[in-house]
PDB file of C-alpha atoms and ligand atoms in Angstrom:
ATOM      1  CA  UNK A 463     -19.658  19.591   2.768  1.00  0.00           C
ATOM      2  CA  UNK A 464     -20.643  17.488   6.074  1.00  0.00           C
ATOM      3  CA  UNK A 465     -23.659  16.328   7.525  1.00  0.00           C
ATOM      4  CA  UNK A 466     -24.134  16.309  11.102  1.00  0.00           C
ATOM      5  CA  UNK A 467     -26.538  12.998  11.938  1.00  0.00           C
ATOM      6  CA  UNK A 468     -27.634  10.558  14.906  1.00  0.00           C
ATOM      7  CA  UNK A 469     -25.414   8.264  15.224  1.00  0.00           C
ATOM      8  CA  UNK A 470     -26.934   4.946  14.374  1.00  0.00           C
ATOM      9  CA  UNK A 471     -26.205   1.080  15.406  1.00  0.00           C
ATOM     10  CA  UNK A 472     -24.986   0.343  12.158  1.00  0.00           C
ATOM     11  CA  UNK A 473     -22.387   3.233  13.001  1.00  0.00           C
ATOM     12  CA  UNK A 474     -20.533   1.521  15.962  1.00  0.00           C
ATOM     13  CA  UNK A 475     -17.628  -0.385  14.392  1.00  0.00           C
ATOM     14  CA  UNK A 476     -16.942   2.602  11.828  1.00  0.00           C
ATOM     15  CA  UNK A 477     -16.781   5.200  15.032  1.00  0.00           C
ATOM     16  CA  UNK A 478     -14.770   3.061  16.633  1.00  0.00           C
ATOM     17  CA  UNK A 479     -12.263   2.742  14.654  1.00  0.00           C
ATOM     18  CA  UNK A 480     -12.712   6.645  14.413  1.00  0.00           C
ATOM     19  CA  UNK A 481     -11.512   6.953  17.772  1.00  0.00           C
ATOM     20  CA  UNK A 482      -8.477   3.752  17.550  1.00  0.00           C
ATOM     21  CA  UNK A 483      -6.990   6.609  14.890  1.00  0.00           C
ATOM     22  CA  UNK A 484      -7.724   9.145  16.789  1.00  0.00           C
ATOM     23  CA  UNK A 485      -6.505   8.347  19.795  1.00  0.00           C
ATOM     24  CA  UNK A 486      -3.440   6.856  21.990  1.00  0.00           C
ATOM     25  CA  UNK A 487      -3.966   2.885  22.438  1.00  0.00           C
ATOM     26  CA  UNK A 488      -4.895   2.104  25.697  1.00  0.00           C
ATOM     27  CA  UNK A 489      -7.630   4.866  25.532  1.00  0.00           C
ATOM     28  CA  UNK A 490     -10.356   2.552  27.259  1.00  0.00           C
ATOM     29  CA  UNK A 491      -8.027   2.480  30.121  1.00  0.00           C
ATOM     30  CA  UNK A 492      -8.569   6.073  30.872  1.00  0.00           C
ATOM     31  CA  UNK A 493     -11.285   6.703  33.912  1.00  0.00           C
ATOM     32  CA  UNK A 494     -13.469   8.406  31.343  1.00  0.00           C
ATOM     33  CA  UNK A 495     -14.283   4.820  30.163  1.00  0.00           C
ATOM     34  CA  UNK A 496     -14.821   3.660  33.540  1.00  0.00           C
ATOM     35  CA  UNK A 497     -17.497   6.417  34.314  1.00  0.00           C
ATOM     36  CA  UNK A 498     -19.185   5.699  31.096  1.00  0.00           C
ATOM     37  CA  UNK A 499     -19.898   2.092  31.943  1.00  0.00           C
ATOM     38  CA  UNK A 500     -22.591   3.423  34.709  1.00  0.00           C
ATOM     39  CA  UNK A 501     -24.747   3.724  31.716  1.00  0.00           C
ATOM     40  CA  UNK A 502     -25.407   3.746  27.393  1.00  0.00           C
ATOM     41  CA  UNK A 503     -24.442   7.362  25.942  1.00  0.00           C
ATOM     42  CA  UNK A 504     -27.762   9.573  25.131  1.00  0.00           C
ATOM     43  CA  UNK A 505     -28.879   8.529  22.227  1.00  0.00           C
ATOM     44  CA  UNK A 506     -29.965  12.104  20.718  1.00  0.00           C
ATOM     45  CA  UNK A 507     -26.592  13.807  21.620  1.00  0.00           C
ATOM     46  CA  UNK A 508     -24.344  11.047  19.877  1.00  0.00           C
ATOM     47  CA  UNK A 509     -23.856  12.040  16.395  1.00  0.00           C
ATOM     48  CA  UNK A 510     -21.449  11.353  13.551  1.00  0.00           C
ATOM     49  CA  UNK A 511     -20.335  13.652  10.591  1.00  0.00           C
ATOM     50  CA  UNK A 512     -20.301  12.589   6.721  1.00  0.00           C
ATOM     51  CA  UNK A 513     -19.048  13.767   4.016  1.00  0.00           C
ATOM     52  CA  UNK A 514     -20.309  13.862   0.357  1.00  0.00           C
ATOM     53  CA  UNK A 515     -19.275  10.458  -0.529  1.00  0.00           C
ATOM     54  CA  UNK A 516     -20.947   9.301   2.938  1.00  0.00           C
ATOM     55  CA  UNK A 517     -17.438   8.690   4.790  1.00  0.00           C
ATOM     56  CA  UNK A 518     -17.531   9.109   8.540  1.00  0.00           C
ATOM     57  CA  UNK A 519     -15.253  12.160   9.086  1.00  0.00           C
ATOM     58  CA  UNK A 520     -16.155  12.648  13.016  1.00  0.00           C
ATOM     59  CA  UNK A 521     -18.256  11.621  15.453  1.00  0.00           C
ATOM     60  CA  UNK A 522     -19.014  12.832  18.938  1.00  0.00           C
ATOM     61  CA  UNK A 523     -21.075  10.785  22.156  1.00  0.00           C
ATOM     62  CA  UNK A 524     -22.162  12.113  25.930  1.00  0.00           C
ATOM     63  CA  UNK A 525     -22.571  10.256  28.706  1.00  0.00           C
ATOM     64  CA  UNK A 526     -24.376  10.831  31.726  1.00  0.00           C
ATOM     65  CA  UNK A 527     -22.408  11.057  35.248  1.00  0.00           C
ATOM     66  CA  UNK A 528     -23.184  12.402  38.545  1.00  0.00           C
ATOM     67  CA  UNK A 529     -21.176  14.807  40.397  1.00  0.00           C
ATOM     68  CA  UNK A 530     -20.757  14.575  44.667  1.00  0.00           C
ATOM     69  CA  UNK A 531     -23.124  13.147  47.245  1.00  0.00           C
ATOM     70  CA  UNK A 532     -25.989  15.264  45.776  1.00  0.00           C
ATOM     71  CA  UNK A 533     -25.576  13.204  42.574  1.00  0.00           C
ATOM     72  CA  UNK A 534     -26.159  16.265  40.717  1.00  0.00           C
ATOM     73  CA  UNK A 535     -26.801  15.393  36.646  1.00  0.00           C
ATOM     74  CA  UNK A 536     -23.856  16.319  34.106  1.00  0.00           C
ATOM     75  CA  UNK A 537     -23.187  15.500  30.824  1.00  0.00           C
ATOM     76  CA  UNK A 538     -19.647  14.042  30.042  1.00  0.00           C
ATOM     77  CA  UNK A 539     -18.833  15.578  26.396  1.00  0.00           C
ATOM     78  CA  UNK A 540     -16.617  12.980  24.332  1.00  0.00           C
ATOM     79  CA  UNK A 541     -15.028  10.990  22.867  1.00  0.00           C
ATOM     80  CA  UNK A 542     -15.053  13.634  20.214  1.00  0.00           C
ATOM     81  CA  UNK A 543     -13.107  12.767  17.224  1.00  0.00           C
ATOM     82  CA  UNK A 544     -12.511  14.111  13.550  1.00  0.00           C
ATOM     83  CA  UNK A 545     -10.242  11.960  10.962  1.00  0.00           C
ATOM     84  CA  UNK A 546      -6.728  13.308  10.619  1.00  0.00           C
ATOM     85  CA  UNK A 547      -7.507  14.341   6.944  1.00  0.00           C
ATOM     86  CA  UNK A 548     -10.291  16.239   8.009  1.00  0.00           C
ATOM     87  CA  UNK A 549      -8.914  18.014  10.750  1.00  0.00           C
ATOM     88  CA  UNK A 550      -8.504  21.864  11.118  1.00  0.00           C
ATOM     89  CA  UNK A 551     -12.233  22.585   8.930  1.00  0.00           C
ATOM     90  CA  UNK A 552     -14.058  23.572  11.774  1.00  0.00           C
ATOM     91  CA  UNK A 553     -15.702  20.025  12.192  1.00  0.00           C
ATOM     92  CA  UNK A 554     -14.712  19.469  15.689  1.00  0.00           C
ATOM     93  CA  UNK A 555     -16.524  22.436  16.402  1.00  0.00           C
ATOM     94  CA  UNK A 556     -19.413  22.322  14.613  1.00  0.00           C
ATOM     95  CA  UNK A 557     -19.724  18.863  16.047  1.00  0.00           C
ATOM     96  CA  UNK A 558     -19.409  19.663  19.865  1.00  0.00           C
ATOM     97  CA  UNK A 559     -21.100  23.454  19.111  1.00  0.00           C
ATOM     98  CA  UNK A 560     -23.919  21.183  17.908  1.00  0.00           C
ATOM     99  CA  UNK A 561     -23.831  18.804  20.505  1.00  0.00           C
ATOM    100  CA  UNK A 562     -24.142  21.009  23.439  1.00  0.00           C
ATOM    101  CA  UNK A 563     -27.017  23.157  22.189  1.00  0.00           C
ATOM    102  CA  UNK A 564     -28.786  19.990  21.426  1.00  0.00           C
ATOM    103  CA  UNK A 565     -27.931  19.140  25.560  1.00  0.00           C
ATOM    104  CA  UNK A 566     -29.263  22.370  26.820  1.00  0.00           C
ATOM    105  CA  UNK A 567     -32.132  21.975  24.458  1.00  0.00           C
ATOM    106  CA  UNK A 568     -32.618  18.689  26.367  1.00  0.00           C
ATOM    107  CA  UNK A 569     -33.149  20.124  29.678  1.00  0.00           C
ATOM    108  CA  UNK A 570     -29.337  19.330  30.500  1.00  0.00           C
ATOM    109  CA  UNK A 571     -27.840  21.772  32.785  1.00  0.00           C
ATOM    110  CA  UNK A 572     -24.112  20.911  33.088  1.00  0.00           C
ATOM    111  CA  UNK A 573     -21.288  19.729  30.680  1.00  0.00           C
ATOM    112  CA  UNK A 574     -17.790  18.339  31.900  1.00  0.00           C
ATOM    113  CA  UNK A 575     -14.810  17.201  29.701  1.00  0.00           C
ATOM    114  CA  UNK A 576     -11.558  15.836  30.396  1.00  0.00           C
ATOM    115  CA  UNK A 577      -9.597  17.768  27.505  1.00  0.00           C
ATOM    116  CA  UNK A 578      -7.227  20.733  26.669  1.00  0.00           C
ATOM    117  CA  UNK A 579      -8.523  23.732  28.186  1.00  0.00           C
ATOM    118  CA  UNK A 580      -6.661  26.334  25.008  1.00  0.00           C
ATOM    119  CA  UNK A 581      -9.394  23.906  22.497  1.00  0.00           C
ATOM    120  CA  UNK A 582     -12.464  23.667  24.390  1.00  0.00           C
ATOM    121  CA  UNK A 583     -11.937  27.233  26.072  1.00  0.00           C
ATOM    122  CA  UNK A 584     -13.878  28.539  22.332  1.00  0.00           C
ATOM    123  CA  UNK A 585     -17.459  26.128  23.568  1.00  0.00           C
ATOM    124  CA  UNK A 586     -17.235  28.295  27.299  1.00  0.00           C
ATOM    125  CA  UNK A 587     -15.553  24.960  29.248  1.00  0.00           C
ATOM    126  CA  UNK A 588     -13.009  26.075  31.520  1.00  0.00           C
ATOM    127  CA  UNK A 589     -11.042  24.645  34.260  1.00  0.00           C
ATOM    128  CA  UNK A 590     -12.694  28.047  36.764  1.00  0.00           C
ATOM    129  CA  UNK A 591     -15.574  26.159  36.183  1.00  0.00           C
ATOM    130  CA  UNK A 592     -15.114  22.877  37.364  1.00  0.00           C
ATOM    131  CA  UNK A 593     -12.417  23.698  40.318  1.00  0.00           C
ATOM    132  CA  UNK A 594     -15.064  22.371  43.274  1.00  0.00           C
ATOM    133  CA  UNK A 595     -15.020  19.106  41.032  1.00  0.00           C
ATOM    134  CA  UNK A 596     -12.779  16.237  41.081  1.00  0.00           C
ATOM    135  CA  UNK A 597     -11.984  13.277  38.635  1.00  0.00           C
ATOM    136  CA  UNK A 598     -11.284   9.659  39.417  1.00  0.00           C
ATOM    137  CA  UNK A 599      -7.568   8.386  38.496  1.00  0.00           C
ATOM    138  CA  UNK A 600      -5.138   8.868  36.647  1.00  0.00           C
ATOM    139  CA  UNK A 601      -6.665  11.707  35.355  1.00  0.00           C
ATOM    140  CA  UNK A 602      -4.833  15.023  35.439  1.00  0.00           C
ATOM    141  CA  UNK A 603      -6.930  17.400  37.093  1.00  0.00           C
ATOM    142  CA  UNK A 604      -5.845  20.056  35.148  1.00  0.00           C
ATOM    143  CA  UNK A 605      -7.744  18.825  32.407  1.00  0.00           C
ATOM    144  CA  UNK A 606     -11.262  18.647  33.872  1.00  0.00           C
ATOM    145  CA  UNK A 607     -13.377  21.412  32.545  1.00  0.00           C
ATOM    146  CA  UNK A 608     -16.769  22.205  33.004  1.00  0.00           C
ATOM    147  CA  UNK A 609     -19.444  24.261  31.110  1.00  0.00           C
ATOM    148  CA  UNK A 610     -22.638  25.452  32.930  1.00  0.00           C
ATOM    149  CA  UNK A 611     -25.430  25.244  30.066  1.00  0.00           C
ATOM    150  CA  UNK A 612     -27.715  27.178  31.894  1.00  0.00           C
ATOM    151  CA  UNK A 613     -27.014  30.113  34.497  1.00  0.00           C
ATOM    152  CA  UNK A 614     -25.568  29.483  37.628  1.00  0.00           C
ATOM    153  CA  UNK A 615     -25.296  25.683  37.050  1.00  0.00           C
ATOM    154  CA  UNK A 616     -22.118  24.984  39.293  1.00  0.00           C
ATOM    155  CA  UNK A 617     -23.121  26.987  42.019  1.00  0.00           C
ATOM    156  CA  UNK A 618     -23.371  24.622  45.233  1.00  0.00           C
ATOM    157  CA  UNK A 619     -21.969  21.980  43.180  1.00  0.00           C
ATOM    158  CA  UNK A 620     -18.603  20.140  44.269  1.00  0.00           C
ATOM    159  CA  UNK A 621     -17.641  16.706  44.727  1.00  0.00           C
ATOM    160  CA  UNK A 622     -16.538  13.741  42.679  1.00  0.00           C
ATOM    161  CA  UNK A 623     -17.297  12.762  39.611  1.00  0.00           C
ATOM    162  CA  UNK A 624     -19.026   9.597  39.343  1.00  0.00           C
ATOM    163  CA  UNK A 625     -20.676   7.179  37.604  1.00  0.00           C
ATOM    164  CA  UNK A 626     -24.907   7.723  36.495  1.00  0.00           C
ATOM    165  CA  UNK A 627     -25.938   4.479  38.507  1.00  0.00           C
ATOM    166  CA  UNK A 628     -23.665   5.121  41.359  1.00  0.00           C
ATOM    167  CA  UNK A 629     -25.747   5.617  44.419  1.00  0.00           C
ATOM    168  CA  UNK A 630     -23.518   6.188  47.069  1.00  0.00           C
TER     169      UNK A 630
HETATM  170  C1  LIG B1098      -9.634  17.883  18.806  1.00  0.00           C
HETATM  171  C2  LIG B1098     -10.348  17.656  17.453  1.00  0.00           C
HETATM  172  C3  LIG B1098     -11.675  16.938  17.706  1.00  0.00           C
HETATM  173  C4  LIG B1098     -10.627  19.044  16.838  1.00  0.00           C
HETATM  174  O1  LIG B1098     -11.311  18.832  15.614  1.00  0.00           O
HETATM  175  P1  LIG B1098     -11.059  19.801  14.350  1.00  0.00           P
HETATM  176  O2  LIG B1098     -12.129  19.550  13.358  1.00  0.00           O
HETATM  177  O3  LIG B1098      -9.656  19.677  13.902  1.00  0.00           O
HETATM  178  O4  LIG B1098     -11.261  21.212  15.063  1.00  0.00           O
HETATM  179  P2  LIG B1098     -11.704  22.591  14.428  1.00  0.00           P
HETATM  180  O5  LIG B1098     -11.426  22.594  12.952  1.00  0.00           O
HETATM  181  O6  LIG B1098     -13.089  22.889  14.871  1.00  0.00           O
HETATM  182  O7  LIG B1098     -10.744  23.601  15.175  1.00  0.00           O
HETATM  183  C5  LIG B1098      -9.398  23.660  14.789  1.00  0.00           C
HETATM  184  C6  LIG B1098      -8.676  24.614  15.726  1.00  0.00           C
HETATM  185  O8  LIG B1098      -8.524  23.988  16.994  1.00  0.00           O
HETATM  186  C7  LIG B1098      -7.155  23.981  17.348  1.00  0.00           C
HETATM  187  N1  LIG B1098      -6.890  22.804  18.163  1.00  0.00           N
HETATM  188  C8  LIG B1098      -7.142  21.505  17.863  1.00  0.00           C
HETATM  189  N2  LIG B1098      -6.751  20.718  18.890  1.00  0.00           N
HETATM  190  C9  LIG B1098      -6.259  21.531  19.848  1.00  0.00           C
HETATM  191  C10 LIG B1098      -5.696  21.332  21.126  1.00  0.00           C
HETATM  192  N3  LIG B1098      -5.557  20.103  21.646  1.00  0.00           N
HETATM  193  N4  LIG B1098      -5.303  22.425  21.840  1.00  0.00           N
HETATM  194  C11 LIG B1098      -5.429  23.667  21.346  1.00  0.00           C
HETATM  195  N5  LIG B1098      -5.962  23.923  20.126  1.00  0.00           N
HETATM  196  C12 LIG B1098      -6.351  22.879  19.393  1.00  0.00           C
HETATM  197  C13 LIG B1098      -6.435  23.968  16.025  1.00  0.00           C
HETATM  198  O9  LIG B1098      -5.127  24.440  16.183  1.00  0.00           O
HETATM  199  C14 LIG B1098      -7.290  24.934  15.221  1.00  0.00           C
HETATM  200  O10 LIG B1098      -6.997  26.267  15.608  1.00  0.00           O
HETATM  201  P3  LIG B1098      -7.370  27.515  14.678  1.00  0.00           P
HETATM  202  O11 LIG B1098      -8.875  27.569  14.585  1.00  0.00           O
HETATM  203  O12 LIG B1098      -6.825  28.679  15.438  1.00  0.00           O
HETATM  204  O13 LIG B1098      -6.702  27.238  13.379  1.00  0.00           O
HETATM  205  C15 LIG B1098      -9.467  16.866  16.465  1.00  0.00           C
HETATM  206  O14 LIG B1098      -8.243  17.553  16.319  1.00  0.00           O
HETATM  207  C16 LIG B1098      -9.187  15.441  16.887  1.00  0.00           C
HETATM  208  O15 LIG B1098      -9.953  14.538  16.571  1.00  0.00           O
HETATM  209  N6  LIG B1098      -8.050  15.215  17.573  1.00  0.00           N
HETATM  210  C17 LIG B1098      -7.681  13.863  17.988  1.00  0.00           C
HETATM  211  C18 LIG B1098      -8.625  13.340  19.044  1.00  0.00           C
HETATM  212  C19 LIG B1098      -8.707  14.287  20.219  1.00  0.00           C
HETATM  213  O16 LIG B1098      -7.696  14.792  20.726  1.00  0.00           O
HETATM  214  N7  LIG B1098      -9.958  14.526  20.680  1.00  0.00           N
HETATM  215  C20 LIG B1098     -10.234  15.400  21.778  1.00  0.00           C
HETATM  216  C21 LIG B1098     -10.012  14.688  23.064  1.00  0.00           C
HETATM  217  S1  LIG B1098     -10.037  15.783  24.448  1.00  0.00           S
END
């Protein structure tokens, strides 16, 4: 049994070290973390997941980035994360499932991830989606995927993806 809640202050250190397991060292290298310094991650789409015994089992944050010289609003889904031992019980899913209809709830139009297209194909991200977009270095842009929360969302769309307080 989990319990999907708002991730809190008092949450930071145990998240992450969530995401330390989780992923590769070096993962604040990747250009993810330098898009996500252009501003905090939205505070009611950054949740964590606990189990009976109150253990942090996953946790997911957005950030907001802009995308091309129109600066059009997107959501950047992750890090997402679930604890090895917790893996495989539909938690990541429920978490990001969660997560976006929260976003669309919120008036957000657009979701973008930098992630493995065979997961996050299941939430509606694919790489179609986001081919007008490009990523800042190193990342492979095979990997950027986009999800239009509400119709038409991409359309006119195209550019690179930067950072929320980047007004250039
Ligand atoms: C990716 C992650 C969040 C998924 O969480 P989870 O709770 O295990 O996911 P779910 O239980 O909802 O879904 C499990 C399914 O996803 C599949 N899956 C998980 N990662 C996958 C991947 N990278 N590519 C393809 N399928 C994947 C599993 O094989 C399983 O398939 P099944 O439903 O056919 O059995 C979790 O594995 C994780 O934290 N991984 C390490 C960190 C990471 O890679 N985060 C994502 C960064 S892009």
């Amino acid at each position: 049994m989990f319990r999907l809640l708002p991730e809190r202050p008092g949450d930071l250190d145990e998240v992450e070290a969530l995401y330390d397991l989780c992923f590769a060292p070096g993962r604040r290298a990747l250009s993810s973390y330098r898009l996500r310094e252009g501003a905090p991650p939205i505070p009611g789409l950054c949740r964590v997941a606990r189990d009976e015994f109150d253990a942090l089992a996953g946790a997911i944050r957005f950030w907001p980035v802009r995308i091309g010289e129109s600066g059009a609003p997107a959501l950047l889904l992750g890090p997402v994360a679930v604890h090895p031992t917790r893996q495989g019980e539909g938690l990541g899913g429920a978490l990001i499932a969660d997560g976006l209809e929260r976003a669309a709830e919120a008036g957000w139009t657009r979701a973008l991830l930098v992630g493995d297209e065979p997961y996050y194909r299941r939430f509606g991200f694919t790489r179609a989606q986001a081919e007008a977009l490009a990523f800042p270095p190193p990342t492979n842009p095979d990997r950027l995927l986009a999800r239009a929360l509400a119709p038409d969302a991409f359309d006119d769309v195209a550019g690179l993806v930067r950072r929320w307080d980047d007004d250039a």
